[in-house]
Amino acid sequence: MKRLVIYFHYDPAGRIDTACRVAVQAMQKYARVIFVTNGTLNPADRVWVRQSGAGRIERENTGFDVGAYREALLSLGREELAGYEEVILMNYTLAGPVCTLEPMLAAMDARRELDFWGLTRHYAMKSARFGGNVPEHIQSHFLALRPRLFNSEDFWRYWQEMKLPESYEQSVICHETRFTPYFAAKGYVWDTYVQTDDMKDVFVNPIMACPRELLQNRGCPFFKRRSLFTPYADELRRTDGMAARELCGYIQSETDFPLDLLVVSLLKTQPLAALAQNLHWRYLVEKRHTAPADPAALGLKLIRYELPAADPVTDWYNQQAAAEADALLGEAAAWFEKEPLLGILSPSVPLYAGCTSARRAQWLAALPALREKAPVPVDETPLPAPNCGWMLVRESAFPDGIPECKTQLDAWRLALTAQENGAYAAPFETAAQAVARADILNAYETAAARPADVAKQLGRLIKHRLQK
């Protein structure tokens, strides 16, 4: 089958990361690829596109994926598209493939009754953010079109009349959730390769809610890179919060996909806290009878810095945590052998609620200074580490040398520099602390379910603030 793939890409720095390159090269085995980027590519990345044999369109960063697809389609025109048997609109938000594409393409080639098809679908839901009633639809990250559709007046009128979106929400409303019902209502037949109808009463968005299930048991060749950094509060509203960790475990153990290289690229473009929460970058450390690892032999440096003062109770717990963690230094160091992207490891924030509150207040106070010089995105959620006044640092994560570190602000900047270099900062704790953390969480959840307890706690907080 003669195919064309219009591949949409965006990177604020004009880079084409490994995941994009893997996807493009995989699709080139079955199709001609036109690489459309919103923005300007770095010279070396532009050379890669040319050497790959793909066509290239660099355009102004307007209209999101809708604008990129529209410009590519209208630039090619009806006459050129008429020479293809299938046109695929695909974008960089998909990572993969984690397996050969042959079974998917062969299965859908056999379904000649289809006028358009997709990889996955999103089920109907109500959402004020996305216009109210969201219909069931093919997700726009992979949409394959057949001649009866793309040779029709209906198709070209759709794109010619398309208003370019000015926000992500408008992109979803004016194209992603509209395309499928719009053409279905005109009699065009559609379906998706990955079948998830048995899940529609459980998850409206299966590729995000249970990606491992789709890859492992339903033949899905791709996953969403957003699975690794989606807002964790959203994850906990719809899942048990383990989707990304389970997905990555499957990819690492069962596929050849270069997951670490994807994570390195995401570290450069996403807040660390979002990645750390979804991937659960928190490590258990226990005192063992075997000889502990030698930090120096592993290329690690121990750095101590001064913690900012808080209240006496918080200060006491921070000091205790730092002292107790000292005894686990060698055991903590062993994690650097197991986790090649781990750049900084330090004790976890103590379980006392005042320590978490103090750290957040200190972080928010430091945020303007951090953002001013930050080499990577920084949001309002504090970094998971460093904490408690000390950290183990992988020296190779700092090819230009480890900057001086004397204060908490210095320590946070150190973690952000490591992140720019493709390494992450994480905390460690003992099994006893992890068990206690689960019980503390349960206590908070129980209290949150009782409005009187919430009001009482709020009153205590206001009283405490007024007494300061």
C-alpha positions in Angstrom: 0.0 0.0 0.0 1.3 3.5 -0.9 1.2 5.5 2.3 2.0 9.1 3.3 2.7 10.0 6.9 2.4 13.7 8.0 4.3 13.7 11.3 3.8 16.7 13.5 6.6 17.7 15.9 7.2 20.5 18.4 10.1 21.2 20.7 10.7 24.7 22.2 14.4 24.3 21.6 14.1 22.9 18.1 15.4 19.5 19.0 14.3 16.1 17.6 14.7 13.7 20.4 15.4 9.9 20.2 11.7 9.0 20.6 10.7 11.1 17.6 13.6 9.7 15.5 12.6 6.1 16.4 8.9 6.8 15.4 9.8 8.4 12.1 12.3 5.7 11.1 9.7 3.0 12.0 7.1 4.6 9.9 9.5 5.1 7.0 9.6 1.3 6.5 6.0 1.5 5.3 5.5 5.1 4.1 6.8 8.4 2.9 7.1 10.7 5.8 6.8 14.5 5.8 8.1 16.0 9.0 6.2 19.1 10.1 7.6 21.1 13.0 6.0 24.2 14.7 9.1 26.3 15.0 12.7 26.3 13.8 14.8 23.2 14.0 18.4 23.2 15.2 20.8 22.9 12.3 22.0 19.4 13.3 18.4 18.2 13.6 17.5 19.7 10.2 20.3 17.7 8.8 19.0 14.6 10.4 15.6 15.1 8.7 17.2 15.5 5.3 19.5 12.5 5.8 16.6 10.4 6.9 14.9 11.0 3.5 11.8 12.7 5.0 10.3 15.8 3.6 10.4 18.8 5.9 8.1 21.8 6.7 9.1 24.3 9.3 6.4 26.7 10.2 5.4 29.4 12.7 4.3 28.0 16.0 0.6 28.6 15.6 -2.4 26.4 15.6 -0.9 23.5 17.5 -1.1 20.1 15.6 -4.3 21.3 13.8 -2.4 24.1 12.1 0.5 21.8 11.2 -1.8 19.2 9.6 -3.8 21.8 7.8 -0.8 23.5 6.3 0.8 20.3 5.2 -2.4 19.0 3.6 -3.2 22.3 1.8 0.4 22.6 0.7 0.4 19.1 -0.8 -3.0 19.6 -2.4 -5.7 17.2 -3.6 -3.8 16.1 -6.7 -0.7 14.9 -4.9 -2.7 13.2 -2.1 -4.8 11.4 -4.8 -1.7 9.3 -5.6 -1.8 7.6 -2.1 -3.9 4.8 -0.8 -3.6 6.0 2.8 -2.6 9.2 4.5 -1.7 9.1 8.2 -1.7 12.1 10.5 0.6 11.3 13.4 2.2 13.4 16.1 5.2 13.3 18.5 3.1 12.9 21.6 3.2 9.1 20.9 6.4 7.3 21.8 7.4 4.0 20.2 6.9 1.6 18.6 7.7 -0.9 21.2 7.1 -3.8 18.7 6.9 -4.2 14.9 4.1 -2.3 13.1 3.4 -5.1 10.7 0.5 -6.7 12.6 -1.3 -3.4 13.0 -0.9 -2.3 9.4 -1.7 -5.8 8.0 -4.9 -6.0 10.2 -6.1 -2.6 9.1 -5.2 -3.1 5.5 -7.5 -6.1 5.5 -10.4 -3.9 6.6 -11.2 -2.2 3.3 -14.6 -1.1 4.5 -13.1 1.6 6.6 -12.8 5.2 5.4 -10.6 6.2 8.3 -9.2 4.5 11.3 -7.0 5.3 14.4 -4.8 3.7 16.9 -6.9 4.3 20.0 -10.2 5.9 21.0 -11.4 8.2 23.8 -14.9 7.4 25.1 -17.8 9.9 25.6 -17.7 12.0 28.8 -18.8 15.4 30.2 -16.1 18.0 30.5 -16.6 21.8 31.0 -12.9 22.2 30.0 -13.5 20.6 26.6 -16.9 22.1 25.6 -19.4 20.1 27.7 -20.4 16.8 26.1 -17.3 15.1 24.6 -18.3 12.4 22.0 -16.5 9.1 21.5 -13.7 9.7 19.1 -10.5 8.5 17.5 -7.6 10.2 19.3 -5.7 12.6 17.0 -2.2 11.3 17.8 -2.6 8.6 15.0 -5.3 9.0 12.4 -5.3 7.1 9.1 -7.3 8.3 6.1 -8.5 6.4 3.1 -9.2 7.7 -0.5 -13.0 7.8 -0.2 -12.5 10.4 2.6 -9.4 12.4 1.6 -10.5 12.7 -2.1 -13.9 14.0 -1.0 -15.3 17.6 -1.0 -16.3 17.0 2.6 -12.6 16.5 3.6 -11.2 19.5 1.9 -14.0 21.8 3.1 -13.3 20.6 6.7 -9.7 21.8 6.5 -10.3 24.9 4.5 -12.9 26.1 6.9 -10.9 25.1 10.0 -10.3 27.9 12.5 -6.8 27.6 13.9 -6.9 27.0 17.7 -5.2 29.4 20.1 -5.1 26.9 23.0 -4.8 23.2 23.7 -8.5 23.2 24.7 -9.5 24.8 21.5 -7.4 22.2 19.6 -9.3 19.4 21.2 -12.7 21.0 20.7 -12.3 22.1 17.1 -10.5 19.1 15.8 -9.7 16.0 18.0 -13.2 15.5 19.4 -15.0 16.9 16.3 -13.3 14.9 13.4 -14.8 11.5 14.1 -18.4 12.4 14.7 -18.3 15.0 11.9 -17.4 12.5 9.2 -19.3 9.6 10.8 -22.4 11.7 10.4 -21.7 12.0 6.7 -21.6 8.3 6.3 -17.9 7.6 6.5 -17.0 4.3 8.3 -14.3 4.2 11.1 -12.8 2.1 13.8 -9.6 1.8 15.9 -6.9 -0.9 15.8 -6.7 -1.2 19.6 -10.0 -2.5 20.9 -11.0 -1.3 24.3 -14.8 -1.3 24.3 -14.8 -3.7 27.3 -13.2 -0.9 29.3 -15.4 2.1 28.4 -17.4 1.9 31.6 -14.1 1.9 33.5 -11.8 4.3 31.7 -12.7 7.0 29.2 -9.0 7.2 28.1 -7.5 3.8 28.2 -4.1 4.7 26.6 -3.5 7.0 29.6 -5.2 5.0 32.3 -3.8 1.6 31.6 -1.0 1.8 29.0 0.7 -1.4 30.0 -2.5 -3.4 29.4 -2.7 -1.9 25.9 0.9 -2.7 25.0 1.1 -6.1 26.7 -2.3 -7.6 25.9 -3.9 -5.6 23.1 -1.1 -5.2 20.5 -0.7 -1.4 20.9 2.7 -0.4 19.4 2.8 3.1 20.9 2.3 4.8 24.3 1.8 8.5 25.3 5.0 10.2 26.5 2.6 12.3 28.6 2.1 9.2 30.7 5.4 9.9 32.4 4.6 13.5 33.4 0.9 14.0 33.5 -0.3 16.0 36.6 -0.3 13.5 39.3 -3.5 14.8 41.0 -5.3 14.0 37.7 -3.9 10.5 37.7 -5.1 9.9 41.3 -8.6 11.0 40.4 -8.9 8.4 37.6 -6.4 5.6 38.5 -4.3 4.1 41.3 -1.4 6.2 40.3 0.8 3.3 39.1 0.2 3.5 35.4 3.5 5.1 34.4 5.6 2.9 36.7 3.9 -0.2 35.4 4.3 1.0 31.8 8.0 1.7 32.2 8.6 -1.7 33.9 7.0 -3.5 31.0 9.0 -1.5 28.4 12.3 -2.1 30.1 11.8 -5.8 30.7 9.9 -6.8 27.5 11.0 -4.4 24.7 14.0 -2.9 23.1 12.6 0.7 23.2 15.3 3.1 24.5 13.3 4.3 27.4 16.2 6.0 29.3 16.8 8.2 26.3 13.2 9.3 26.3 13.4 10.1 30.0 16.6 12.2 29.4 14.8 14.3 26.9 11.7 14.7 29.2 14.0 15.8 32.0 15.0 18.8 29.8 11.4 19.8 29.1 9.2 18.8 32.1 9.2 19.8 35.8 11.0 17.2 37.8 8.2 16.8 40.4 5.8 15.6 37.8 8.2 13.0 36.4 9.2 11.9 40.0 5.6 11.4 41.1 4.5 9.4 38.1 7.6 7.3 38.0 7.9 7.0 41.8 11.5 8.0 42.1 11.7 7.2 45.8 14.1 4.6 47.1 14.1 2.2 50.1 17.4 1.9 52.0 18.1 -0.4 55.0 21.2 -1.1 57.1 22.5 -4.5 55.9 25.1 -6.9 57.2 27.0 -6.9 53.9 29.7 -4.3 53.2 28.1 -1.0 52.1 29.1 0.6 48.8 32.0 3.0 48.7 30.6 6.3 47.5 34.0 7.5 46.2 34.5 4.3 44.2 31.2 4.9 42.5 32.1 8.5 41.5 29.9 10.1 44.2 30.5 13.1 46.3 28.9 13.8 49.7 27.8 17.5 49.9 26.5 19.1 53.1 24.7 22.4 53.1 23.0 24.6 55.7 19.2 24.2 56.1 17.1 27.3 56.6 15.6 27.7 60.1 11.9 27.0 60.6 10.2 26.4 63.9 11.9 24.4 66.7 9.9 21.2 66.1 10.5 21.2 62.4 14.2 22.0 62.9 14.5 19.1 65.4 13.0 16.6 63.0 15.2 17.8 60.1 18.3 17.4 62.3 17.3 13.9 63.4 16.6 12.8 59.9 20.0 14.0 58.7 21.8 12.3 61.5 19.9 9.0 61.2 20.5 9.0 57.4 24.2 9.3 57.9 24.3 5.7 59.0 22.8 4.7 55.7 25.2 6.5 53.5 26.9 3.4 52.0 23.6 1.6 51.4 22.1 4.7 49.8 25.1 4.9 47.5 24.3 1.5 46.0 21.3 2.9 44.3 23.5 4.7 41.9 24.7 1.4 40.5 21.1 0.3 39.8 19.7 3.6 38.5 21.9 5.1 35.7 20.0 8.4 35.5 20.0 9.0 39.3 22.1 12.1 39.8 21.4 13.2 43.4 20.1 11.2 46.3 19.3 12.6 49.8 17.1 11.7 52.8 13.4 12.0 52.5 11.5 15.0 54.1 10.7 13.9 57.6 7.2 12.6 58.2 6.3 15.4 60.6 3.7 17.6 58.7 5.5 20.8 59.7 8.6 19.7 57.7 6.5 19.4 54.5 4.8 22.7 55.1 8.1 24.5 55.9 9.8 23.1 52.8 6.9 24.2 50.6 6.9 27.7 52.1 10.7 27.9 51.5 10.3 26.6 48.0 7.6 29.2 47.1 9.7 32.0 48.6 12.7 30.9 46.4 10.7 30.2 43.3 11.3 33.7 41.6 15.0 33.3 42.1 15.0 29.7 40.9 13.0 30.5 37.8 15.2 33.4 36.9 18.2 31.2 36.2 16.6 27.7 35.9 17.8 25.8 32.9 14.7 23.6 32.9 10.9 24.2 33.7 10.2 24.8 37.4 6.6 24.7 38.8 5.1 25.3 42.3 5.6 21.8 43.5 8.9 21.5 45.4 11.7 19.2 44.0 11.7 15.8 45.7 15.3 16.3 46.7 17.7 17.5 48.1 16.5 17.5 51.7 17.8 17.5 55.3 21.1 19.3 54.6 23.0 16.6 52.7 23.1 14.7 49.5 25.1 12.2 47.5 25.9 13.6 44.0 27.0 11.7 40.9 30.0 13.7 39.7 29.6 12.6 36.1 26.2 14.3 36.1 28.1 17.6 36.2 30.6 17.6 33.3 31.5 21.2 34.0 32.1 20.5 37.6 29.9 20.5 40.7 28.9 24.1 41.6 29.5 25.4 45.1 26.6 24.4 47.4 26.2 26.1 50.8 22.4 26.8 51.2 19.1 25.2 50.4 18.8 27.5 47.3 22.2 26.3 46.1 21.1 22.7 46.6 17.9 23.2 44.6 19.9 24.9 41.8 22.3 22.0 41.8 19.3 19.6 41.3 18.0 21.7 38.4 21.5 21.7 36.8 21.6 17.9 37.1 18.2 17.7 35.5 19.4 19.8 32.5 22.2 17.3 32.1 19.8 14.4 32.0 19.9 13.2 35.6 17.3 13.4 38.4 17.3 14.1 42.1 15.4 11.6 44.4 14.9 10.9 48.1 15.4 7.7 50.1 13.8 6.4 53.2 13.7 3.2 55.3 11.0 0.6 55.0 9.7 1.7 58.5 9.3 5.2 57.2 7.5 4.0 54.1 5.0 2.0 56.2 4.4 4.9 58.5 3.9 7.2 55.5 1.1 4.9 54.3 -0.6 5.0 57.7 -0.2 8.8 57.9 -1.8 9.1 54.5 -4.7 6.9 55.6 -5.2 9.1 58.6 -5.3 12.2 56.5 -7.8 10.6 54.0 -10.0 9.5 56.9 -10.0 13.0 58.4 -10.6 14.7 55.0 -13.8 12.6 54.7 -15.2 14.3 57.9 -16.0 18.0 57.3 -15.9 18.8 61.0 -12.3 17.5 61.3 -11.3 19.5 58.2 -12.8 22.7 59.7 -11.1 22.0 63.1 -7.7 21.6 61.4 -8.2 24.7 59.4 -9.0 26.6 62.5 -5.8 25.4 64.1 -3.8 26.4 61.1 -5.3 29.9 61.1 -4.6 30.3 64.9 -1.1 29.1 64.4 -0.5 31.7 61.6 -2.0 34.5 63.6 0.3 33.7 66.6 3.4 34.1 64.5 
